[in-house]
mmCIF file of C-alpha atoms and ligand atoms in Angstrom:
data_model
loop_
_atom_site.group_PDB
_atom_site.id
_atom_site.type_symbol
_atom_site.label_atom_id
_atom_site.label_comp_id
_atom_site.label_asym_id
_atom_site.label_seq_id
_atom_site.Cartn_x
_atom_site.Cartn_y
_atom_site.Cartn_z
ATOM 1 C CA UNK A 1 -12.863 -43.631 2.287
ATOM 2 C CA UNK A 2 -11.452 -42.537 -1.130
ATOM 3 C CA UNK A 3 -8.215 -44.273 -2.081
ATOM 4 C CA UNK A 4 -6.487 -40.928 -2.285
ATOM 5 C CA UNK A 5 -7.321 -40.211 1.341
ATOM 6 C CA UNK A 6 -6.016 -43.604 2.388
ATOM 7 C CA UNK A 7 -2.819 -42.749 0.545
ATOM 8 C CA UNK A 8 -2.615 -39.448 2.394
ATOM 9 C CA UNK A 9 -3.066 -41.098 5.778
ATOM 10 C CA UNK A 10 -0.419 -43.662 4.925
ATOM 11 C CA UNK A 11 1.813 -40.848 3.761
ATOM 12 C CA UNK A 12 1.491 -39.111 7.163
ATOM 13 C CA UNK A 13 2.187 -42.427 8.851
ATOM 14 C CA UNK A 14 5.210 -42.829 6.669
ATOM 15 C CA UNK A 15 6.511 -39.366 7.610
ATOM 16 C CA UNK A 16 6.100 -40.248 11.263
ATOM 17 C CA UNK A 17 7.715 -43.599 10.668
ATOM 18 C CA UNK A 18 10.650 -42.015 8.852
ATOM 19 C CA UNK A 19 11.594 -40.063 12.001
ATOM 20 C CA UNK A 20 11.269 -43.250 14.064
ATOM 21 C CA UNK A 21 13.365 -45.125 11.579
ATOM 22 C CA UNK A 22 16.116 -42.569 11.882
ATOM 23 C CA UNK A 23 16.738 -43.752 15.480
ATOM 24 C CA UNK A 24 19.812 -45.944 15.432
ATOM 25 C CA UNK A 25 18.761 -49.583 15.360
ATOM 26 C CA UNK A 26 21.473 -50.549 17.841
ATOM 27 C CA UNK A 27 19.951 -48.142 20.380
ATOM 28 C CA UNK A 28 16.699 -50.084 20.190
ATOM 29 C CA UNK A 29 18.615 -53.341 20.549
ATOM 30 C CA UNK A 30 20.703 -51.946 23.368
ATOM 31 C CA UNK A 31 17.607 -51.113 25.377
ATOM 32 C CA UNK A 32 16.497 -54.682 24.734
ATOM 33 C CA UNK A 33 13.379 -53.484 22.995
ATOM 34 C CA UNK A 34 12.329 -56.573 21.083
ATOM 35 C CA UNK A 35 8.870 -55.076 20.977
ATOM 36 C CA UNK A 36 10.231 -52.058 19.180
ATOM 37 C CA UNK A 37 11.980 -54.268 16.679
ATOM 38 C CA UNK A 38 8.877 -56.304 16.026
ATOM 39 C CA UNK A 39 6.784 -53.143 15.603
ATOM 40 C CA UNK A 40 9.472 -51.787 13.316
ATOM 41 C CA UNK A 41 9.294 -54.879 11.094
ATOM 42 C CA UNK A 42 5.498 -54.887 11.060
ATOM 43 C CA UNK A 43 5.335 -51.240 10.102
ATOM 44 C CA UNK A 44 7.961 -51.851 7.458
ATOM 45 C CA UNK A 45 5.879 -54.576 5.869
ATOM 46 C CA UNK A 46 2.701 -52.442 6.021
ATOM 47 C CA UNK A 47 4.482 -49.545 4.396
ATOM 48 C CA UNK A 48 6.027 -51.825 1.809
ATOM 49 C CA UNK A 49 2.585 -53.127 0.879
ATOM 50 C CA UNK A 50 0.753 -49.801 0.894
ATOM 51 C CA UNK A 51 3.412 -47.288 0.012
ATOM 52 C CA UNK A 52 1.657 -45.217 -2.604
ATOM 53 C CA UNK A 53 4.886 -44.230 -4.333
ATOM 54 C CA UNK A 54 6.109 -46.918 -6.719
ATOM 55 C CA UNK A 55 9.673 -47.914 -7.509
ATOM 56 C CA UNK A 56 9.918 -45.156 -10.091
ATOM 57 C CA UNK A 57 8.790 -42.506 -7.589
ATOM 58 C CA UNK A 58 5.381 -41.988 -9.226
ATOM 59 C CA UNK A 59 2.024 -42.275 -7.556
ATOM 60 C CA UNK A 60 -1.643 -41.875 -8.265
ATOM 61 C CA UNK A 61 -2.864 -38.490 -7.071
ATOM 62 C CA UNK A 62 0.596 -36.903 -6.775
ATOM 63 C CA UNK A 63 -0.969 -33.430 -7.145
ATOM 64 C CA UNK A 64 -3.844 -34.090 -4.773
ATOM 65 C CA UNK A 65 -2.649 -31.426 -2.344
ATOM 66 C CA UNK A 66 -0.507 -29.234 -4.570
ATOM 67 C CA UNK A 67 -2.868 -28.872 -7.543
ATOM 68 C CA UNK A 68 -6.130 -30.669 -6.845
ATOM 69 C CA UNK A 69 -7.829 -29.514 -10.029
ATOM 70 C CA UNK A 70 -5.162 -30.684 -12.454
ATOM 71 C CA UNK A 71 -6.941 -33.838 -13.594
ATOM 72 C CA UNK A 72 -10.196 -31.952 -14.101
ATOM 73 C CA UNK A 73 -8.491 -29.219 -16.116
ATOM 74 C CA UNK A 74 -6.807 -31.747 -18.404
ATOM 75 C CA UNK A 75 -10.012 -33.712 -18.781
ATOM 76 C CA UNK A 76 -11.886 -30.582 -19.838
ATOM 77 C CA UNK A 77 -9.197 -29.633 -22.328
ATOM 78 C CA UNK A 78 -9.320 -33.179 -23.761
ATOM 79 C CA UNK A 79 -13.124 -33.084 -24.005
ATOM 80 C CA UNK A 80 -13.076 -29.693 -25.670
ATOM 81 C CA UNK A 81 -10.397 -30.851 -28.117
ATOM 82 C CA UNK A 82 -12.395 -33.957 -28.978
ATOM 83 C CA UNK A 83 -15.482 -31.882 -29.704
ATOM 84 C CA UNK A 84 -13.642 -29.419 -31.928
ATOM 85 C CA UNK A 85 -10.804 -31.449 -33.441
ATOM 86 C CA UNK A 86 -11.455 -35.186 -32.971
ATOM 87 C CA UNK A 87 -8.708 -36.041 -35.442
ATOM 88 C CA UNK A 88 -6.193 -35.054 -32.747
ATOM 89 C CA UNK A 89 -7.095 -38.106 -30.656
ATOM 90 C CA UNK A 90 -4.615 -40.379 -32.396
ATOM 91 C CA UNK A 91 -1.979 -37.683 -32.546
ATOM 92 C CA UNK A 92 -2.075 -37.056 -28.787
ATOM 93 C CA UNK A 93 -1.945 -40.753 -27.910
ATOM 94 C CA UNK A 94 1.008 -41.210 -30.237
ATOM 95 C CA UNK A 95 2.754 -38.177 -28.723
ATOM 96 C CA UNK A 96 2.862 -39.845 -25.305
ATOM 97 C CA UNK A 97 4.324 -43.042 -26.833
ATOM 98 C CA UNK A 98 6.963 -41.022 -28.694
ATOM 99 C CA UNK A 99 7.816 -39.102 -25.537
ATOM 100 C CA UNK A 100 8.227 -42.227 -23.410
ATOM 101 C CA UNK A 101 10.348 -44.217 -25.868
ATOM 102 C CA UNK A 102 12.911 -41.437 -26.231
ATOM 103 C CA UNK A 103 14.799 -40.472 -23.022
ATOM 104 C CA UNK A 104 11.791 -41.702 -21.002
ATOM 105 C CA UNK A 105 8.499 -39.943 -20.283
ATOM 106 C CA UNK A 106 10.138 -36.591 -19.563
ATOM 107 C CA UNK A 107 8.382 -34.228 -21.959
ATOM 108 C CA UNK A 108 11.477 -34.088 -24.196
ATOM 109 C CA UNK A 109 9.258 -34.467 -27.277
ATOM 110 C CA UNK A 110 7.816 -31.015 -26.519
ATOM 111 C CA UNK A 111 11.077 -29.059 -26.509
ATOM 112 C CA UNK A 112 11.836 -26.675 -29.369
ATOM 113 C CA UNK A 113 15.335 -26.214 -30.700
ATOM 114 C CA UNK A 114 16.429 -22.978 -32.403
ATOM 115 C CA UNK A 115 18.351 -25.062 -34.950
ATOM 116 C CA UNK A 116 15.676 -27.751 -35.455
ATOM 117 C CA UNK A 117 17.743 -30.405 -33.738
ATOM 118 C CA UNK A 118 15.360 -31.616 -31.053
ATOM 119 C CA UNK A 119 13.305 -34.829 -30.999
ATOM 120 C CA UNK A 120 10.323 -33.193 -32.633
ATOM 121 C CA UNK A 121 12.486 -32.436 -35.689
ATOM 122 C CA UNK A 122 13.237 -36.119 -36.335
ATOM 123 C CA UNK A 123 11.445 -37.628 -39.332
ATOM 124 C CA UNK A 124 9.130 -39.988 -37.368
ATOM 125 C CA UNK A 125 7.984 -37.013 -35.294
ATOM 126 C CA UNK A 126 7.297 -34.615 -38.154
ATOM 127 C CA UNK A 127 3.799 -36.100 -38.401
ATOM 128 C CA UNK A 128 3.044 -35.528 -34.703
ATOM 129 C CA UNK A 129 0.323 -32.961 -34.118
ATOM 130 C CA UNK A 130 -1.453 -31.367 -31.186
ATOM 131 C CA UNK A 131 1.386 -29.545 -29.386
ATOM 132 C CA UNK A 132 -0.963 -26.552 -29.011
ATOM 133 C CA UNK A 133 -3.316 -28.691 -26.920
ATOM 134 C CA UNK A 134 -0.559 -29.499 -24.447
ATOM 135 C CA UNK A 135 0.353 -25.790 -24.341
ATOM 136 C CA UNK A 136 -3.258 -24.888 -23.673
ATOM 137 C CA UNK A 137 -3.607 -27.389 -20.837
ATOM 138 C CA UNK A 138 -0.303 -26.192 -19.373
ATOM 139 C CA UNK A 139 -1.377 -22.521 -19.532
ATOM 140 C CA UNK A 140 -4.647 -23.299 -17.738
ATOM 141 C CA UNK A 141 -2.856 -25.343 -15.095
ATOM 142 C CA UNK A 142 -0.223 -22.643 -14.569
ATOM 143 C CA UNK A 143 -3.010 -20.146 -13.802
ATOM 144 C CA UNK A 144 -4.362 -22.497 -11.145
ATOM 145 C CA UNK A 145 -1.074 -23.660 -9.587
ATOM 146 C CA UNK A 146 2.065 -22.125 -11.063
ATOM 147 C CA UNK A 147 5.248 -24.172 -11.307
ATOM 148 C CA UNK A 148 3.766 -27.381 -9.929
ATOM 149 C CA UNK A 149 2.645 -29.712 -12.720
ATOM 150 C CA UNK A 150 5.118 -31.136 -15.222
ATOM 151 C CA UNK A 151 4.541 -31.186 -18.968
ATOM 152 C CA UNK A 152 5.369 -34.912 -18.976
ATOM 153 C CA UNK A 153 2.470 -35.566 -16.590
ATOM 154 C CA UNK A 154 0.153 -33.518 -18.799
ATOM 155 C CA UNK A 155 1.065 -35.805 -21.726
ATOM 156 C CA UNK A 156 0.251 -38.895 -19.635
ATOM 157 C CA UNK A 157 -3.071 -37.483 -18.452
ATOM 158 C CA UNK A 158 -4.206 -36.275 -21.828
ATOM 159 C CA UNK A 159 -3.392 -39.631 -23.475
ATOM 160 C CA UNK A 160 -5.688 -41.327 -20.959
ATOM 161 C CA UNK A 161 -8.435 -38.738 -21.353
ATOM 162 C CA UNK A 162 -8.572 -38.788 -25.134
ATOM 163 C CA UNK A 163 -8.716 -42.612 -25.195
ATOM 164 C CA UNK A 164 -11.609 -42.523 -22.723
ATOM 165 C CA UNK A 165 -13.299 -39.765 -24.731
ATOM 166 C CA UNK A 166 -13.173 -41.956 -27.876
ATOM 167 C CA UNK A 167 -15.135 -44.748 -26.131
ATOM 168 C CA UNK A 168 -11.994 -46.496 -24.923
ATOM 169 C CA UNK A 169 -11.011 -47.600 -21.440
ATOM 170 C CA UNK A 170 -9.893 -45.317 -18.632
ATOM 171 C CA UNK A 171 -7.260 -45.936 -15.987
ATOM 172 C CA UNK A 172 -5.628 -44.211 -13.043
ATOM 173 C CA UNK A 173 -2.594 -42.284 -14.202
ATOM 174 C CA UNK A 174 0.455 -42.237 -11.974
ATOM 175 C CA UNK A 175 1.904 -38.742 -11.720
ATOM 176 C CA UNK A 176 4.976 -37.091 -10.237
ATOM 177 C CA UNK A 177 7.131 -37.050 -13.372
ATOM 178 C CA UNK A 178 9.468 -34.110 -13.817
ATOM 179 C CA UNK A 179 10.554 -32.590 -17.093
ATOM 180 C CA UNK A 180 13.883 -33.236 -18.726
ATOM 181 C CA UNK A 181 15.961 -30.483 -20.237
ATOM 182 C CA UNK A 182 17.556 -32.420 -23.081
ATOM 183 C CA UNK A 183 16.054 -33.277 -26.459
ATOM 184 C CA UNK A 184 18.245 -34.605 -29.267
ATOM 185 C CA UNK A 185 17.100 -35.389 -32.797
ATOM 186 C CA UNK A 186 19.210 -38.553 -33.137
ATOM 187 C CA UNK A 187 17.731 -40.060 -29.960
ATOM 188 C CA UNK A 188 14.386 -40.241 -31.740
ATOM 189 C CA UNK A 189 15.809 -42.201 -34.697
ATOM 190 C CA UNK A 190 17.601 -44.556 -32.362
ATOM 191 C CA UNK A 191 14.709 -45.317 -30.040
ATOM 192 C CA UNK A 192 11.452 -45.246 -31.945
ATOM 193 C CA UNK A 193 10.439 -48.480 -33.676
ATOM 194 C CA UNK A 194 9.841 -48.130 -37.410
ATOM 195 C CA UNK A 195 6.832 -49.340 -39.420
ATOM 196 C CA UNK A 196 9.095 -51.813 -41.248
ATOM 197 C CA UNK A 197 10.207 -53.548 -38.032
ATOM 198 C CA UNK A 198 9.736 -57.312 -37.806
ATOM 199 C CA UNK A 199 8.571 -59.085 -34.688
ATOM 200 C CA UNK A 200 12.007 -59.717 -33.215
ATOM 201 C CA UNK A 201 13.053 -56.095 -33.734
ATOM 202 C CA UNK A 202 9.834 -54.950 -32.059
ATOM 203 C CA UNK A 203 10.211 -57.314 -29.129
ATOM 204 C CA UNK A 204 13.806 -56.225 -28.607
ATOM 205 C CA UNK A 205 12.897 -52.527 -28.733
ATOM 206 C CA UNK A 206 10.026 -52.967 -26.294
ATOM 207 C CA UNK A 207 12.153 -55.048 -23.956
ATOM 208 C CA UNK A 208 14.847 -52.351 -24.022
ATOM 209 C CA UNK A 209 12.148 -50.085 -22.592
ATOM 210 C CA UNK A 210 11.090 -52.586 -19.928
ATOM 211 C CA UNK A 211 7.973 -53.626 -21.827
ATOM 212 C CA UNK A 212 6.954 -57.215 -22.474
ATOM 213 C CA UNK A 213 5.808 -59.137 -25.532
ATOM 214 C CA UNK A 214 2.283 -58.783 -24.204
ATOM 215 C CA UNK A 215 2.696 -55.000 -23.845
ATOM 216 C CA UNK A 216 3.728 -54.934 -27.505
ATOM 217 C CA UNK A 217 0.585 -56.787 -28.573
ATOM 218 C CA UNK A 218 -1.575 -54.569 -26.366
ATOM 219 C CA UNK A 219 -0.085 -51.161 -27.153
ATOM 220 C CA UNK A 220 0.121 -51.763 -30.896
ATOM 221 C CA UNK A 221 -3.668 -51.533 -30.846
ATOM 222 C CA UNK A 222 -3.218 -47.790 -30.329
ATOM 223 C CA UNK A 223 -3.486 -47.995 -34.124
ATOM 224 C CA UNK A 224 -7.240 -48.329 -33.713
ATOM 225 C CA UNK A 225 -7.125 -44.522 -33.592
ATOM 226 C CA UNK A 226 -5.823 -42.129 -36.152
ATOM 227 C CA UNK A 227 -4.282 -41.850 -39.542
ATOM 228 C CA UNK A 228 -1.098 -42.609 -41.409
ATOM 229 C CA UNK A 229 0.651 -40.975 -44.319
ATOM 230 C CA UNK A 230 0.933 -43.132 -47.428
ATOM 231 C CA UNK A 231 4.725 -42.953 -47.244
ATOM 232 C CA UNK A 232 4.720 -44.919 -43.991
ATOM 233 C CA UNK A 233 3.544 -48.080 -45.779
ATOM 234 C CA UNK A 234 3.786 -47.462 -49.555
ATOM 235 C CA UNK A 235 6.741 -49.850 -49.781
ATOM 236 C CA UNK A 236 4.166 -52.578 -49.086
ATOM 237 C CA UNK A 237 2.135 -51.544 -52.123
ATOM 238 C CA UNK A 238 4.887 -50.917 -54.656
ATOM 239 C CA UNK A 239 8.302 -52.412 -55.113
ATOM 240 C CA UNK A 240 8.219 -54.502 -51.923
ATOM 241 C CA UNK A 241 11.142 -56.733 -52.831
ATOM 242 C CA UNK A 242 13.057 -53.797 -54.280
ATOM 243 C CA UNK A 243 13.312 -55.498 -57.678
ATOM 244 C CA UNK A 244 11.209 -52.776 -59.287
ATOM 245 C CA UNK A 245 8.727 -55.122 -60.936
ATOM 246 C CA UNK A 246 4.984 -54.436 -61.237
ATOM 247 C CA UNK A 247 2.576 -55.926 -58.729
ATOM 248 C CA UNK A 248 5.405 -56.177 -56.257
ATOM 249 C CA UNK A 249 3.257 -55.853 -53.144
ATOM 250 C CA UNK A 250 3.860 -57.336 -49.692
ATOM 251 C CA UNK A 251 2.349 -60.836 -49.899
ATOM 252 C CA UNK A 252 1.333 -60.632 -46.220
ATOM 253 C CA UNK A 253 -1.055 -57.744 -47.029
ATOM 254 C CA UNK A 254 -4.544 -58.727 -48.280
ATOM 255 C CA UNK A 255 -4.442 -58.186 -52.093
ATOM 256 C CA UNK A 256 -7.909 -56.588 -52.075
ATOM 257 C CA UNK A 257 -6.705 -54.132 -49.474
ATOM 258 C CA UNK A 258 -3.577 -53.458 -51.536
ATOM 259 C CA UNK A 259 -5.812 -52.546 -54.495
ATOM 260 C CA UNK A 260 -7.868 -50.137 -52.361
ATOM 261 C CA UNK A 261 -4.808 -48.513 -50.855
ATOM 262 C CA UNK A 262 -3.198 -48.066 -54.262
ATOM 263 C CA UNK A 263 -6.174 -45.944 -55.321
ATOM 264 C CA UNK A 264 -5.472 -43.544 -52.468
ATOM 265 C CA UNK A 265 -1.711 -43.752 -52.341
ATOM 266 C CA UNK A 266 0.217 -43.216 -55.552
ATOM 267 C CA UNK A 267 3.946 -44.017 -55.587
ATOM 268 C CA UNK A 268 6.033 -41.256 -53.970
ATOM 269 C CA UNK A 269 2.952 -39.588 -52.460
ATOM 270 C CA UNK A 270 4.140 -37.449 -49.562
ATOM 271 C CA UNK A 271 0.949 -35.802 -48.378
ATOM 272 C CA UNK A 272 -2.076 -38.137 -48.472
ATOM 273 C CA UNK A 273 -3.276 -39.675 -45.231
ATOM 274 C CA UNK A 274 -5.444 -42.761 -44.754
ATOM 275 C CA UNK A 275 -7.411 -44.015 -41.779
ATOM 276 C CA UNK A 276 -5.534 -46.815 -40.055
ATOM 277 C CA UNK A 277 -8.768 -48.448 -38.891
ATOM 278 C CA UNK A 278 -11.058 -47.558 -41.803
ATOM 279 C CA UNK A 279 -14.573 -46.654 -40.736
ATOM 280 C CA UNK A 280 -13.829 -46.370 -37.022
ATOM 281 C CA UNK A 281 -10.510 -44.532 -36.914
ATOM 282 C CA UNK A 282 -11.842 -42.079 -34.348
ATOM 283 C CA UNK A 283 -13.279 -44.733 -32.027
ATOM 284 C CA UNK A 284 -11.118 -46.684 -29.628
ATOM 285 C CA UNK A 285 -12.198 -50.308 -30.021
ATOM 286 C CA UNK A 286 -10.769 -53.757 -30.771
ATOM 287 C CA UNK A 287 -11.107 -53.411 -34.545
ATOM 288 C CA UNK A 288 -7.329 -53.203 -34.845
ATOM 289 C CA UNK A 289 -7.076 -56.895 -33.983
ATOM 290 C CA UNK A 290 -9.807 -57.761 -36.480
ATOM 291 C CA UNK A 291 -7.846 -55.958 -39.186
ATOM 292 C CA UNK A 292 -4.584 -57.683 -38.313
ATOM 293 C CA UNK A 293 -6.201 -61.143 -38.420
ATOM 294 C CA UNK A 294 -7.643 -60.260 -41.840
ATOM 295 C CA UNK A 295 -4.141 -59.270 -43.028
ATOM 296 C CA UNK A 296 -5.209 -55.628 -43.189
ATOM 297 C CA UNK A 297 -2.841 -54.204 -40.607
ATOM 298 C CA UNK A 298 -1.349 -51.174 -42.325
ATOM 299 C CA UNK A 299 2.303 -51.521 -41.360
ATOM 300 C CA UNK A 300 4.658 -54.481 -41.429
ATOM 301 C CA UNK A 301 4.980 -53.858 -37.690
ATOM 302 C CA UNK A 302 1.236 -54.584 -37.387
ATOM 303 C CA UNK A 303 1.235 -57.627 -39.674
ATOM 304 C CA UNK A 304 4.224 -59.158 -37.940
ATOM 305 C CA UNK A 305 2.241 -59.610 -34.728
ATOM 306 C CA UNK A 306 1.054 -62.807 -36.414
ATOM 307 C CA UNK A 307 4.653 -64.088 -36.590
ATOM 308 C CA UNK A 308 5.044 -64.843 -32.885
ATOM 309 C CA UNK A 309 2.961 -67.377 -30.975
ATOM 310 C CA UNK A 310 2.249 -65.058 -28.026
ATOM 311 C CA UNK A 311 1.367 -61.924 -29.989
ATOM 312 C CA UNK A 312 -0.625 -63.996 -32.519
ATOM 313 C CA UNK A 313 -2.689 -65.586 -29.756
ATOM 314 C CA UNK A 314 -3.323 -62.159 -28.222
ATOM 315 C CA UNK A 315 -4.402 -60.691 -31.562
ATOM 316 C CA UNK A 316 -6.700 -63.605 -32.381
ATOM 317 C CA UNK A 317 -8.373 -63.644 -28.982
ATOM 318 C CA UNK A 318 -8.985 -59.904 -28.902
ATOM 319 C CA UNK A 319 -10.331 -59.813 -32.436
ATOM 320 C CA UNK A 320 -13.379 -61.485 -30.920
ATOM 321 C CA UNK A 321 -13.531 -59.945 -27.455
ATOM 322 C CA UNK A 322 -12.567 -56.498 -26.272
ATOM 323 C CA UNK A 323 -13.080 -56.513 -22.486
ATOM 324 C CA UNK A 324 -9.728 -57.908 -21.438
ATOM 325 C CA UNK A 325 -8.006 -55.806 -24.103
ATOM 326 C CA UNK A 326 -9.496 -52.656 -22.585
ATOM 327 C CA UNK A 327 -8.250 -53.675 -19.172
ATOM 328 C CA UNK A 328 -4.816 -54.624 -20.520
ATOM 329 C CA UNK A 329 -4.494 -51.351 -22.408
ATOM 330 C CA UNK A 330 -4.712 -49.327 -19.188
ATOM 331 C CA UNK A 331 -2.167 -51.586 -17.483
ATOM 332 C CA UNK A 332 0.292 -51.337 -20.385
ATOM 333 C CA UNK A 333 -0.142 -47.569 -20.661
ATOM 334 C CA UNK A 334 0.729 -47.234 -16.964
ATOM 335 C CA UNK A 335 3.813 -49.399 -17.557
ATOM 336 C CA UNK A 336 4.805 -47.326 -20.587
ATOM 337 C CA UNK A 337 4.325 -44.205 -18.454
ATOM 338 C CA UNK A 338 7.056 -45.401 -16.079
ATOM 339 C CA UNK A 339 9.815 -45.592 -18.682
ATOM 340 C CA UNK A 340 12.875 -43.589 -17.640
ATOM 341 C CA UNK A 341 10.933 -41.069 -15.580
ATOM 342 C CA UNK A 342 12.581 -38.225 -13.690
ATOM 343 C CA UNK A 343 11.215 -37.744 -10.176
ATOM 344 C CA UNK A 344 12.071 -36.141 -6.834
ATOM 345 C CA UNK A 345 14.739 -33.522 -7.369
ATOM 346 C CA UNK A 346 15.626 -34.643 -10.897
ATOM 347 C CA UNK A 347 14.768 -32.457 -13.873
ATOM 348 C CA UNK A 348 12.459 -29.492 -13.447
ATOM 349 C CA UNK A 349 8.869 -28.333 -13.774
ATOM 350 C CA UNK A 350 8.888 -26.365 -16.982
ATOM 351 C CA UNK A 351 6.972 -23.103 -17.079
ATOM 352 C CA UNK A 352 6.351 -23.446 -20.810
ATOM 353 C CA UNK A 353 6.327 -26.937 -22.304
ATOM 354 C CA UNK A 354 8.372 -26.070 -25.389
ATOM 355 C CA UNK A 355 11.237 -24.457 -23.441
ATOM 356 C CA UNK A 356 13.500 -25.376 -20.575
ATOM 357 C CA UNK A 357 13.252 -22.865 -17.702
HETATM 358 C C1 HEM B 1 4.884 -51.038 -32.209
HETATM 359 C C2 HEM B 1 5.559 -50.130 -32.835
HETATM 360 C C3 HEM B 1 4.941 -48.981 -33.552
HETATM 361 C C4 HEM B 1 5.242 -48.546 -34.788
HETATM 362 C C5 HEM B 1 6.293 -49.117 -35.700
HETATM 363 C C6 HEM B 1 4.393 -47.433 -35.074
HETATM 364 C C7 HEM B 1 4.418 -46.696 -36.240
HETATM 365 C C8 HEM B 1 3.498 -45.734 -36.594
HETATM 366 C C9 HEM B 1 3.469 -45.028 -37.842
HETATM 367 C C10 HEM B 1 4.479 -45.205 -38.974
HETATM 368 C C11 HEM B 1 2.409 -44.204 -37.834
HETATM 369 C C12 HEM B 1 1.926 -43.290 -38.966
HETATM 370 C C13 HEM B 1 2.669 -41.987 -38.996
HETATM 371 C C14 HEM B 1 2.281 -41.196 -40.224
HETATM 372 O O1 HEM B 1 2.602 -41.638 -41.334
HETATM 373 O O2 HEM B 1 1.641 -40.138 -40.097
HETATM 374 C C15 HEM B 1 1.747 -44.378 -36.568
HETATM 375 C C16 HEM B 1 0.622 -43.720 -36.183
HETATM 376 C C17 HEM B 1 0.048 -43.842 -34.942
HETATM 377 N N1 HEM B 1 0.547 -44.583 -33.894
HETATM 378 FE FE1 HEM B 1 2.014 -45.938 -33.969
HETATM 379 N N2 HEM B 1 3.584 -47.211 -34.006
HETATM 380 C C18 HEM B 1 3.887 -48.132 -33.042
HETATM 381 C C19 HEM B 1 3.334 -48.216 -31.789
HETATM 382 C C20 HEM B 1 2.385 -47.369 -31.304
HETATM 383 C C21 HEM B 1 1.965 -47.306 -29.955
HETATM 384 C C22 HEM B 1 2.564 -48.118 -28.800
HETATM 385 C C23 HEM B 1 0.967 -46.381 -29.874
HETATM 386 C C24 HEM B 1 0.192 -45.918 -28.683
HETATM 387 C C25 HEM B 1 -0.132 -46.685 -27.676
HETATM 388 C C26 HEM B 1 0.792 -45.864 -31.205
HETATM 389 C C27 HEM B 1 -0.156 -44.946 -31.569
HETATM 390 C C28 HEM B 1 -0.295 -44.429 -32.838
HETATM 391 C C29 HEM B 1 -1.404 -43.579 -33.218
HETATM 392 C C30 HEM B 1 -2.590 -43.227 -32.352
HETATM 393 C C31 HEM B 1 -1.175 -43.191 -34.532
HETATM 394 C C32 HEM B 1 -2.034 -42.251 -35.377
HETATM 395 C C33 HEM B 1 -1.478 -40.832 -35.256
HETATM 396 C C34 HEM B 1 -2.344 -39.751 -35.907
HETATM 397 O O3 HEM B 1 -3.524 -39.927 -36.107
HETATM 398 O O4 HEM B 1 -1.780 -38.677 -36.192
HETATM 399 N N3 HEM B 1 1.684 -46.464 -32.041
HETATM 400 N N4 HEM B 1 2.443 -45.299 -35.832
#
């Protein structure tokens, strides 16, 4: 029997059980029904173990009845995007991360502001791309089942599907998020980690979001996909100590790599982009960890994973084997997808992802 069907059966059982549970407990006791009490406790433990809805109110297959084709529609949009614009893979994965770290995974990254004061207007988000892909998926889903699927869930699904489409792992995405109706530029500055962060700043920021040191080591490998602007790391090439002397590069960055990067990135360059995982920037693999061990991680936030025993061990192990990394990536993405979610009657299901209803 498919897992989803088991969930549905358990859900029906739960509905039935809920009406039973609403009987006053003292009535059961008064009638001396020890059997009832024992059944009650047994059912409670079964439901606790198998309840498909997690503590955040999300569950796998949330739209199974209300919009059964949603996952297929998103998957097709992701596949089509990857065939026509593969460079959007990194951008769409990053978009989900930037949504979740700011006000939770509530689609607030997608909201437009008439005065350019929403999250997407914050400097770290100016390099996000691919909003039109989310809009396209939303439009196709709205035709199939209007007003049912949240934009925040579309972000979570598409992040999974583009990783899988670039030869990466796949995982079951929990759905049931609802969309927020607030998006504030300063929230993005305050919540997104910066490329200059050191290990303790990264650990603190991840822990503030309920993510562990391991999640940090795992999710940082999202940098196996995509590109970066020179300005995100040029401080590591020029004037690292701020003393303005020549050859003032970050000593933790491989000097040969510094020389190569300097050819592409001139000081004060604001437009050039470089592959973060040169040669395989559009394939999801474990090369990120190989680069970091070779001191070729592009950002200080990548290099600093070698400054903590736990993250260093994770990086070194997964530079030589990718299987457990692939498994861990799915687990950490699911965890990231639970940050600050709105569920139940909170928030709304936006009709258009860039606007509140
Ligand atoms: C650990 C803290 C992190 C920092 C400081 C960080 C920082 C950055 C920066 C500065 C860029 C380049 C932006 C540009 O110049 O265009 C970037 C790109 C990217 N980041 Fe991160 N990031 C972090 C974590 C993550 C996580 C958790 C993921 C996803 C799981 C992720 C996925 C990506 C991807 C895929 C790109 C490439 C985007 C593209 O191709 O357009 N990053 N990141």
